[in-house]
Structure formats: structure tokens, C-alpha cells
DNA sequence: CCCATGCGCTAAATCGCATTAGCGCGTTGC
DNA sequence: GCAACGCGCTAATGCGATTTAGCGCATGGG
């Protein structure tokens, strides 16, 4: 069933049918009788337009390429896709998705494949925030980096979570609860600073934390570097911290998995979370709400990041300055893992 | 840059250029000199074929539609997409993805939109296994159901996890450890049977469990129905079970979140997991490996399910019987939450 | 010497739609 | 009464590739 079939059945030219179906009837002064005939023909034939053909003619596919390193590793990174999907639908676009598995050659190939398919633009996404060079292939057309911070100056815009502000928020939570001493970082080293390689989250969060703490005339009592932020590491690190000279009164765990391990270590040590030691965390994975007491965590705004990337991409023709870095706010999810110091045991 | 440009530059016809670039040189007896000229022209111009145009002509887009209810809720359901993406790439296809958010009208609309884009086929996926009617729109072309079991007879093939066998596996784990009495289900009611509405997992797992237990001359001591399988529910349910007459020696938790709550309840009661009470679970979410002792869980094979769906879709022209239900094995991940009965306290 | 054959390549049609240019007819103006 | 104009619609072209049909030339056979 093609437009020609419909036109023939309605006894009009293809042109007329096209005008009617694309809503240009009035503009083209097609009579309502003719319109009715065409619409009836559409009904009867069950005609559906061939979008491939339309795309070839108009030069617009209404499709956006979404190339990510991996959808698999971080569970709720799927929300990145979710947000992108939603924003795309709001603008009547569909997403063509592919995964590079971290392979640069594959990345280039996939970007080119997508351009060959005449996508309107490409979102190059990482599932965790990291620094990276902008692949040359990306420069061949409109594109946006998602969760990727370009290592060098570039014209490609990027969308990332506001990690520094998140760090400040976490530190403020502790200050407001009266914490001043015995605040430890779990996941990054302090003095000398040591953060997992390539992790924007680690260094920016730490910067934000120290910014706020030093403004309040205090600072971190210490920290334990972890290469990989998993529960076991959090457990071991917390054990270490509990053996330090300055007694731990608050832990800033650099993600929820680390917090999970920290909870186990604190429980093993017979310490009551929030009562003896406060814990703040980052990411707000589901497990944060499962723990008892509920873990206060600064959330990664995956959904919003995904949305934003699409919106920046689609408005590249003006609003957004080329090369702009858009930072998306990380909301604080307050639960019960931070206790007020005056109420703390031994205060 | 079009094929015409390349041809002009090489001093040949578009036809010849097309033959060379599509690897039909020998067949069409194009001389190697001409081939060289064309290849050089391609190099010099940086020509890339316009896939939209090619699709219009050949009628094949090399694109598969992936329509899911939601990528968001279950974290590792992203692995469904991962598997599908991988399988698609193996067959040189790209995936067009969209999400219905459970809205049937949107579902129909998205399926039609994808057909309009001439996708080769559509995978209709649910992020958790459920029964559903096959939407009429899906019948308009090749399609496969993923994680969806058709309520009525249909010609559409489906791919789902083998939940009944998973239930059998879970029960066997307990039997092999010597468990016979005090085996409780956490998540579904027993006597009378009561399972969350629409959940294939619940009823098939239970069927498998009872099958194996009754073959061994025993059965479930009881069960607690939960509408939603979350940690809090698991916690409450386990408390209830611990108050029952027959002492609990083993819990079959219907997913890992429920297990998480069960762990908390068992710890609260001063019971040692594996030593006093064994726990087996389903899904194998990441948290299963974070818990201590590690939670033995029968895994949802998300990646494999995604792969299989694409493979079934692409071989619909023969291999797979129409309407076939493909059940994918759920692998057992043995950790430390099941203890041998002779070693159990009080045995 | 002429026809048949094969070689190496090209002209032109086609896919389904959007769009520009313009056609035929009736009405109006002077 | 004829030009000018507006109305309602259509013919024809192009998007960029693939593919069918066939062209002109050289060669070989009889």
C-alpha cells in the first residue's frame, strides 16, 4: 500500500493525497470533498506511510543515535536511556541504540554506521562519569557527550552530573548535624589525595567536600583509597578507619556499594549507625533504601541526564553554546544514617 | 558526497561504482583498473553510502525494533537490551528502541511507528516475566515476545526464562543439603496457593518447587504471600514465619530483595544464616553477592534472553516453529547461604 | 566476409514520498 | 470582450542508492 494506491483509489493525484495527509490541505486549497475521499481511501486500504522513503526525500530521519560504552555494568544507568527515550519521544524522535563495550575501534565504527543511517545527531554516553577524548568520528555531525567530560577543549557539548556540588551537599549534611571531627572518606585517599583513575566523580566530590569543610574551619580526618568501589572494599576500608587514632564519627562513602560494606563493618564493630557513626553516601542506588537505617545519599540524576542530553542535542541550532558543559544537579535523598552530634554517644 | 560524485570522479557510471562497492565486481566483470579508480575516488571523497536510500531501494533496513514496557524498574533488566544489542550486532543489525511505560495505546502506536520505519521485525519485551495478550498491532509483521507469555494461542514466538526448572533447582539445592522439614516460601502463599497477579515467575517457580519436594516425599511447611517482592515485605514475612509452629530450617525467597529483608529478620532473631536457617533465592541481582553469607540464587539469564529473542526473530523463516515458546535455562549461583542439615544446630 | 558470442561497461527504471512549477477553468474588472 | 486573476488540482522532478536490460566493440567460427 503506497500513497499512489491511495491516490488512485480516491481518484486524485499523488500530490493531492500527499498534501492532505501532511495537513497542508487548507494551505493548498484542497476541497473538503476531495479530502474526505482521500481519508476514506486511507481507511479502506489501511495505508501507512513509508518513513524510509519520506526520510530520503526530506533528508530527515527523526532518529537519534545513542552510543554508549555499556548498558550493563551499572544497574541504574538504564535510567540514562530511559530519560533519553522519554525526551526523544517528546520531540517525536526514535533512538537507535548501540554499545561499544569500551572498544574505541567499535566506537568509531558504530558512530559512522549511525551517520550512514542519517541520524540527526549522536549522543555518546558513558555509564559512569569519566574523562575522555572526543573521538574524531563524532565531529562529522551534531553530537553531545553524556557523562563524558572532554579532556581537551572541544566544540562538542557535554552533559554531566554536578559532582562537586554533590560533594558540597554531602559535607553540608554532616556540618548541619554538628559534625566537625572524625570525618573520614571511604573510597578516596586524602593526604596525599588519591582517586580512582579516570573517575570524575571521585575527584570532584572530594573537591566539593573539602571546599565546604575547610570553609567551616575543619577538614577530613583521613580517607582510604579504593581502586574499585565495591562492598568488600568498603568493609575493609572501614575496618582500617576504625583502627585509626582519631575516632570515626562520620563516614563519607563514595558510593552506596562502599556504604553497604561500611555498614557491615560498623555492625561488626558493635557501632550503631547514626547513633555512634554517621554515614553519607553517593549515587542513591536502590540498596540505599533497603539498608537499615536508611542510607542518606546524594543521587545520580540518571533520568535527568538522559533527558538533558537529548534536549541539548536537539537545540544545538542556537540555545546551547558549542562546547558547553551542562551540569545537572544531584538531589540529596535524606534518610536516617546521619545523627546529630549532640545526640551522639560520647558527645 | 553521493555515489554519483564518486562515479563521476572515477570516470565511470554510477552502475559500475555500485557494482564495485557492493562486491559484485567479478560477477559483473569489472576490470581491476576500473575498480582501483573507483576505490581511489571513494578514498579521496570520503564517500559513505546513504543507508536510507539503500533501504528504500532494497526494502531492507537492517533494523530491529525493540519495544519494552520499561527499562527502568528492574535494574539488571538492562541486560536484556545488552543481549539483544550484541546479537543484533552479530547479524549486522541495529536496534531501534522505545518504551511503552505499560500504556497499551502507546504500545500500539510505537509498534506502528516502527513498522512505518520498515523495521525487519519487532521484539516486544517486558522487564519481568508476565502473561499478556498479543497486541493486534504486532501481527502486522515478524515479531517475538520477550519475557512475555501469550495468554492465548498465537503464532508469535516467545522467549522466557525457564522458571519451573528454576524452582526445581532451588528445591533440589535444599534436598541435597538434607533439608526435609521446615521449608518455607517467602513471597507466595501456600495452602491456599496465592501468587502475585500476572507473575509467571511466582507460579512457575512454586510449581517447580512443589514438584521436586513432593517427589522426595515432603513439601513446603508454609509460605507468606507478598504482593510486591521488596525487602520490607521479606522482613515482615520472615518474622511471621519464625513465629509459626513448625520451626523454619530453610527459606525459599522468591527474589533477592525479599531475601535481603529475610536476612535482616533472621539476624534480628539471632539466627545464623546457613547454620541455623538456609536461604535460597531467585534472580541473582548484584546484592546477592554483597550479602554475608553470600546468597545462593537462581539467576535470571537476562543477557541470554535478549540474545535469544533476536536470534529467534531473525530465523523466523524456518528454524523456529511459529508460536513456539523458547525457555532459557536459569543458572544456579551457589554461594554460602545453604547449610548441610547434619551440621545444622539442633540436627 | 559475416554472424554469433562474450566482454566490459552504461542508460534508465525503480523504490515511495515531498515539492516546485504550472495547467485549465471560471470569475472579475474595465 | 478580453486580459488578469484566483481556484483547485496535477505533472514532473528529485532524494541516493540498486538493478535490469542492453549497447558497442573485439574476437572467433564457419
Coordinates of C-alpha atoms in Angstrom, one line a residue, chain A:
Chain A
X1 CA 0.0 0.0 0.0
X2 CA 1.6 3.2 -1.2
X3 CA 0.5 6.8 -1.4
X4 CA 0.0 6.1 -5.2
X5 CA -2.5 3.4 -4.4
X6 CA -4.4 5.7 -2.1
X7 CA -4.5 8.5 -4.7
X8 CA -5.6 6.2 -7.4
X9 CA -8.4 4.8 -5.2
X10 CA -9.5 8.3 -4.3
X11 CA -9.3 9.4 -7.9
X12 CA -6.8 12.2 -7.3
X13 CA -3.2 12.8 -7.9
X14 CA -0.5 11.6 -5.6
X15 CA 0.3 15.2 -4.9
X16 CA -3.1 16.0 -3.6
X17 CA -3.1 13.0 -1.4
X18 CA 0.3 14.0 0.0
X19 CA -0.9 17.5 0.7
X20 CA -4.0 16.3 2.5
X21 CA -2.1 13.7 4.6
X22 CA 0.6 16.1 5.6
X23 CA -2.0 18.6 6.8
X24 CA -1.4 21.2 4.1
X25 CA -5.0 20.9 2.8
X26 CA -6.0 24.5 3.6
X27 CA -2.8 25.9 2.5
X28 CA -3.1 24.1 -0.8
X29 CA -6.9 24.8 -1.0
X30 CA -7.9 21.2 -1.4
X31 CA -11.7 20.9 -1.1
X32 CA -13.1 19.0 1.8
X33 CA -14.9 16.6 -0.5
X34 CA -11.6 15.6 -2.0
X35 CA -10.1 15.4 1.5
X36 CA -12.9 13.1 2.5
X37 CA -12.3 10.8 -0.5
X38 CA -8.7 10.6 0.4
X39 CA -9.2 9.9 4.0
X40 CA -11.7 7.2 3.1
X41 CA -9.2 5.6 0.8
X42 CA -6.7 5.7 3.6
X43 CA -9.1 4.0 5.9
X44 CA -10.1 1.4 3.4
X45 CA -6.6 0.5 2.3
X46 CA -5.1 0.8 5.8
X47 CA -2.4 2.9 4.2
X48 CA 0.7 3.7 6.4
X49 CA 3.4 6.0 5.1
X50 CA 6.8 4.6 4.4
X51 CA 9.0 6.5 6.6
X52 CA 12.2 5.4 4.9
X53 CA 11.0 7.0 1.7
X54 CA 10.0 10.1 3.4
X55 CA 13.3 10.4 5.1
X56 CA 15.1 10.0 1.8
X57 CA 13.1 12.8 0.3
X58 CA 13.1 15.2 3.2
X59 CA 16.6 14.4 4.4
X60 CA 15.4 14.0 8.0
X61 CA 15.1 10.6 9.7
X62 CA 13.7 11.8 13.0
X63 CA 16.2 9.4 14.6
X64 CA 18.9 10.0 17.1
X65 CA 21.8 7.7 17.7
X66 CA 22.6 6.7 21.2
X67 CA 26.1 5.1 21.5
X68 CA 27.1 4.0 25.0
X69 CA 30.1 2.1 26.3
X70 CA 27.9 -0.3 28.1
X71 CA 24.3 -0.5 29.4
X72 CA 25.2 -3.5 31.6
X73 CA 27.6 -2.7 34.4
X74 CA 25.9 -0.1 36.5
X75 CA 22.4 -1.2 37.1
X76 CA 20.5 2.0 37.2
X77 CA 22.4 3.6 34.3
X78 CA 19.5 2.2 32.3
X79 CA 17.8 5.3 33.6
X80 CA 20.1 7.3 31.3
X81 CA 18.5 5.5 28.4
X82 CA 15.1 6.0 29.9
X83 CA 15.4 9.7 30.2
X84 CA 16.8 9.9 26.7
X85 CA 14.0 7.8 25.4
X86 CA 11.4 10.0 27.0
X87 CA 12.9 13.2 25.8
X88 CA 13.2 11.8 22.3
X89 CA 9.6 10.8 22.3
X90 CA 8.6 14.3 23.5
X91 CA 10.2 15.5 20.3
X92 CA 8.8 12.8 18.1
X93 CA 12.1 11.1 17.7
X94 CA 13.2 7.5 18.0
X95 CA 16.5 6.2 19.3
X96 CA 18.9 4.0 17.5
X97 CA 21.0 2.3 20.2
X98 CA 24.4 0.6 20.1
X99 CA 27.1 -0.3 22.5
X100 CA 30.8 -0.1 22.2
X101 CA 31.9 -2.2 25.2
X102 CA 34.7 0.3 25.6
X103 CA 36.3 -0.6 22.3
X104 CA 37.4 2.6 20.5
X105 CA 37.5 0.9 17.1
X106 CA 34.0 -0.3 17.6
X107 CA 33.0 3.1 18.8
X108 CA 34.2 4.8 15.7
X109 CA 32.6 2.2 13.5
X110 CA 29.2 2.5 15.3
X111 CA 29.3 6.3 15.1
X112 CA 29.9 6.0 11.3
X113 CA 27.2 3.4 10.9
X114 CA 24.8 5.7 12.6
X115 CA 25.8 8.7 10.4
X116 CA 25.4 6.5 7.4
X117 CA 21.9 6.0 8.5
X118 CA 21.4 9.7 8.5
X119 CA 20.7 10.1 12.2
X120 CA 20.0 13.7 13.2
X121 CA 22.6 13.6 15.9
X122 CA 24.5 11.3 18.2
X123 CA 24.6 11.0 22.0
X124 CA 27.9 9.4 23.1
X125 CA 27.3 8.1 26.6
X126 CA 29.3 6.6 29.3
X127 CA 27.6 4.8 32.1
X128 CA 29.8 6.3 34.7
X129 CA 31.2 9.8 34.5
X130 CA 34.7 9.9 33.1
X131 CA 37.2 12.0 31.1
X132 CA 37.7 11.1 27.5
X133 CA 39.0 12.5 24.3
X134 CA 36.3 13.3 21.8
X135 CA 36.5 10.6 19.0
X136 CA 37.2 12.2 15.6
X137 CA 34.2 10.4 14.1
X138 CA 31.9 12.3 16.4
X139 CA 32.9 15.6 14.7
X140 CA 31.2 14.6 11.5
X141 CA 27.8 15.9 12.7
X142 CA 25.8 17.1 15.6
X143 CA 26.6 15.3 18.8
X144 CA 26.5 15.5 22.6
X145 CA 28.6 13.8 25.2
X146 CA 26.7 12.2 28.1
X147 CA 28.5 11.5 31.3
X148 CA 31.8 12.2 29.5
X149 CA 33.9 15.2 30.2
X150 CA 36.2 16.1 27.2
X151 CA 39.9 16.0 28.2
X152 CA 40.6 18.8 25.7
X153 CA 38.9 21.9 24.5
X154 CA 36.2 20.9 22.0
X155 CA 33.1 22.2 20.3
X156 CA 31.0 19.2 21.4
X157 CA 28.7 19.9 24.3
X158 CA 28.6 17.6 27.3
X159 CA 26.1 16.8 30.0
X160 CA 27.4 15.5 33.3
X161 CA 26.2 15.4 36.9
X162 CA 27.3 18.2 39.2
X163 CA 29.6 16.1 41.3
X164 CA 31.4 19.0 43.0
X165 CA 28.1 20.4 44.2
X166 CA 27.2 16.9 45.3
X167 CA 30.3 16.7 47.4
X168 CA 29.4 20.1 49.0
X169 CA 25.9 18.9 49.7
X170 CA 27.3 15.8 51.4
X171 CA 29.7 17.8 53.6
X172 CA 26.9 20.3 54.5
X173 CA 24.7 17.5 55.7
X174 CA 27.4 16.5 58.2
X175 CA 28.1 20.1 59.2
X176 CA 24.5 20.8 59.8
X177 CA 24.3 17.7 62.0
X178 CA 27.1 19.2 64.1
X179 CA 30.0 17.1 62.8
X180 CA 33.4 18.7 62.9
X181 CA 35.9 15.9 63.8
X182 CA 36.5 12.4 62.9
X183 CA 35.1 12.7 59.4
X184 CA 36.6 10.1 57.1
X185 CA 36.4 9.5 53.3
X186 CA 35.8 5.9 52.2
X187 CA 36.9 5.3 48.6
X188 CA 39.5 8.1 48.1
X189 CA 42.7 8.8 49.8
X190 CA 43.4 12.1 51.5
X191 CA 46.9 13.5 52.1
X192 CA 48.1 12.6 49.7
X193 CA 45.0 12.7 47.5
X194 CA 44.4 9.6 45.6
X195 CA 41.4 8.8 43.5
X196 CA 40.4 6.0 41.1
X197 CA 41.9 6.7 37.7
X198 CA 39.6 8.5 35.3
X199 CA 36.8 9.0 37.8
X200 CA 35.4 12.5 37.6
X201 CA 33.1 11.6 40.5
X202 CA 35.9 10.8 42.8
X203 CA 37.9 14.0 42.3
X204 CA 35.0 16.4 42.0
X205 CA 33.2 15.0 45.0
X206 CA 36.3 15.2 47.1
X207 CA 36.9 18.8 45.9
X208 CA 33.4 19.8 47.0
X209 CA 33.7 18.1 50.3
X210 CA 37.0 19.8 51.2
X211 CA 35.7 23.1 50.0
X212 CA 32.8 23.1 52.4
X213 CA 34.7 21.5 55.3
X214 CA 37.6 24.0 55.1
X215 CA 35.2 26.9 54.8
X216 CA 33.8 25.7 58.2
X217 CA 37.3 25.6 59.6
X218 CA 37.6 21.9 59.6
X219 CA 38.6 19.1 57.3
X220 CA 38.7 15.4 56.7
X221 CA 40.4 13.3 59.4
X222 CA 41.5 10.9 56.7
X223 CA 40.5 8.6 53.9
X224 CA 41.1 5.2 52.4
X225 CA 41.7 4.9 48.7
X226 CA 39.8 2.1 46.9
X227 CA 40.5 1.2 43.3
X228 CA 37.1 -0.3 42.8
X229 CA 34.1 0.9 44.8
X230 CA 32.6 -2.4 45.9
X231 CA 31.1 -3.6 49.2
X232 CA 34.1 -5.7 50.2
X233 CA 36.5 -2.7 49.7
X234 CA 34.1 -0.6 51.8
X235 CA 34.2 -3.2 54.5
X236 CA 37.9 -3.4 54.7
X237 CA 38.4 0.3 54.4
X238 CA 36.0 1.0 57.3
X239 CA 37.8 -1.6 59.5
X240 CA 41.0 0.3 58.8
X241 CA 39.4 3.6 59.7
X242 CA 38.1 2.3 62.9
X243 CA 41.6 1.4 63.9
X244 CA 42.9 5.0 63.4
X245 CA 43.9 7.3 66.1
X246 CA 41.1 9.9 65.6
X247 CA 37.9 8.1 66.4
X248 CA 35.5 8.0 63.4
X249 CA 32.3 10.0 63.9
X250 CA 31.2 10.2 60.3
X251 CA 31.9 8.4 57.1
X252 CA 31.6 9.9 53.6
X253 CA 31.3 6.8 51.5
X254 CA 32.0 7.5 47.8
X255 CA 29.1 5.3 46.6
X256 CA 26.3 3.1 48.0
X257 CA 28.1 -0.1 47.4
X258 CA 31.0 1.1 49.6
X259 CA 28.4 2.2 52.1
X260 CA 27.0 -1.3 52.1
X261 CA 30.4 -2.7 53.2
X262 CA 30.8 0.1 55.7
X263 CA 27.5 -0.8 57.3
X264 CA 28.7 -4.4 57.7
X265 CA 32.0 -3.3 59.3
X266 CA 30.3 -0.8 61.6
X267 CA 27.8 -3.5 62.7
X268 CA 30.7 -6.0 63.3
X269 CA 32.3 -3.4 65.5
X270 CA 29.2 -3.1 67.5
X271 CA 28.7 0.5 66.4
X272 CA 25.2 1.9 65.9
X273 CA 24.9 3.8 62.6
X274 CA 23.6 7.4 63.1
X275 CA 24.0 7.0 66.8
X276 CA 27.7 6.2 67.0
X277 CA 28.8 7.0 63.5
X278 CA 27.0 8.9 60.7
X279 CA 27.2 7.8 57.1
X280 CA 26.6 9.8 54.0
X281 CA 26.9 8.3 50.5
X282 CA 26.5 9.0 46.8
X283 CA 24.5 7.5 43.9
X284 CA 21.3 6.6 45.6
X285 CA 21.1 3.1 44.2
X286 CA 18.0 1.1 45.3
X287 CA 20.1 -0.6 48.0
X288 CA 20.4 2.7 49.9
X289 CA 16.7 2.5 50.8
X290 CA 17.0 -1.2 51.7
X291 CA 19.6 -0.7 54.4
X292 CA 18.7 -0.1 58.0
X293 CA 18.9 2.7 59.0
X294 CA 18.1 4.1 55.5
X295 CA 21.2 5.4 53.9
X296 CA 21.3 9.2 53.2
X297 CA 22.7 9.5 49.7
X298 CA 23.3 12.2 47.0
X299 CA 21.6 10.8 43.9
X300 CA 22.9 10.4 40.4
X301 CA 20.2 12.0 38.3
X302 CA 20.4 9.4 35.5
X303 CA 17.0 10.1 34.1
X304 CA 17.5 13.8 34.0
X305 CA 21.0 13.4 32.4
X306 CA 19.5 11.3 29.7
X307 CA 16.7 13.9 29.0
X308 CA 19.1 16.8 29.1
X309 CA 21.4 15.2 26.5
X310 CA 18.6 14.8 24.0
X311 CA 17.4 18.3 24.7
X312 CA 20.8 19.8 24.2
X313 CA 21.3 17.8 21.0
X314 CA 18.0 18.9 19.5
X315 CA 18.5 22.6 20.3
X316 CA 22.1 22.7 19.0
X317 CA 20.9 25.3 16.5
X318 CA 21.0 28.2 18.9
X319 CA 20.3 27.9 22.5
X320 CA 23.4 26.0 23.6
X321 CA 26.8 27.4 23.2
X322 CA 29.1 25.0 21.4
X323 CA 31.3 23.1 23.7
X324 CA 29.2 24.0 26.8
X325 CA 29.4 21.7 29.8
X326 CA 25.9 21.2 31.3
X327 CA 26.0 20.2 34.9
X328 CA 22.8 18.5 36.2
X329 CA 22.0 18.8 39.9
X330 CA 22.4 15.8 42.1
X331 CA 19.5 15.7 44.6
X332 CA 20.0 14.8 48.2
X333 CA 18.0 11.8 49.5
X334 CA 17.9 12.2 53.2
X335 CA 17.2 9.1 55.2
X336 CA 18.3 8.0 58.7
X337 CA 22.0 7.4 58.5
X338 CA 23.2 10.8 59.8
X339 CA 22.8 11.6 63.5
X340 CA 23.0 14.9 65.2
X341 CA 26.3 15.2 67.1
X342 CA 24.8 16.5 70.4
X343 CA 22.8 13.3 70.5
X344 CA 25.8 11.1 69.6
X345 CA 27.1 8.8 72.2
X346 CA 30.1 10.4 73.8
X347 CA 29.3 13.9 72.6

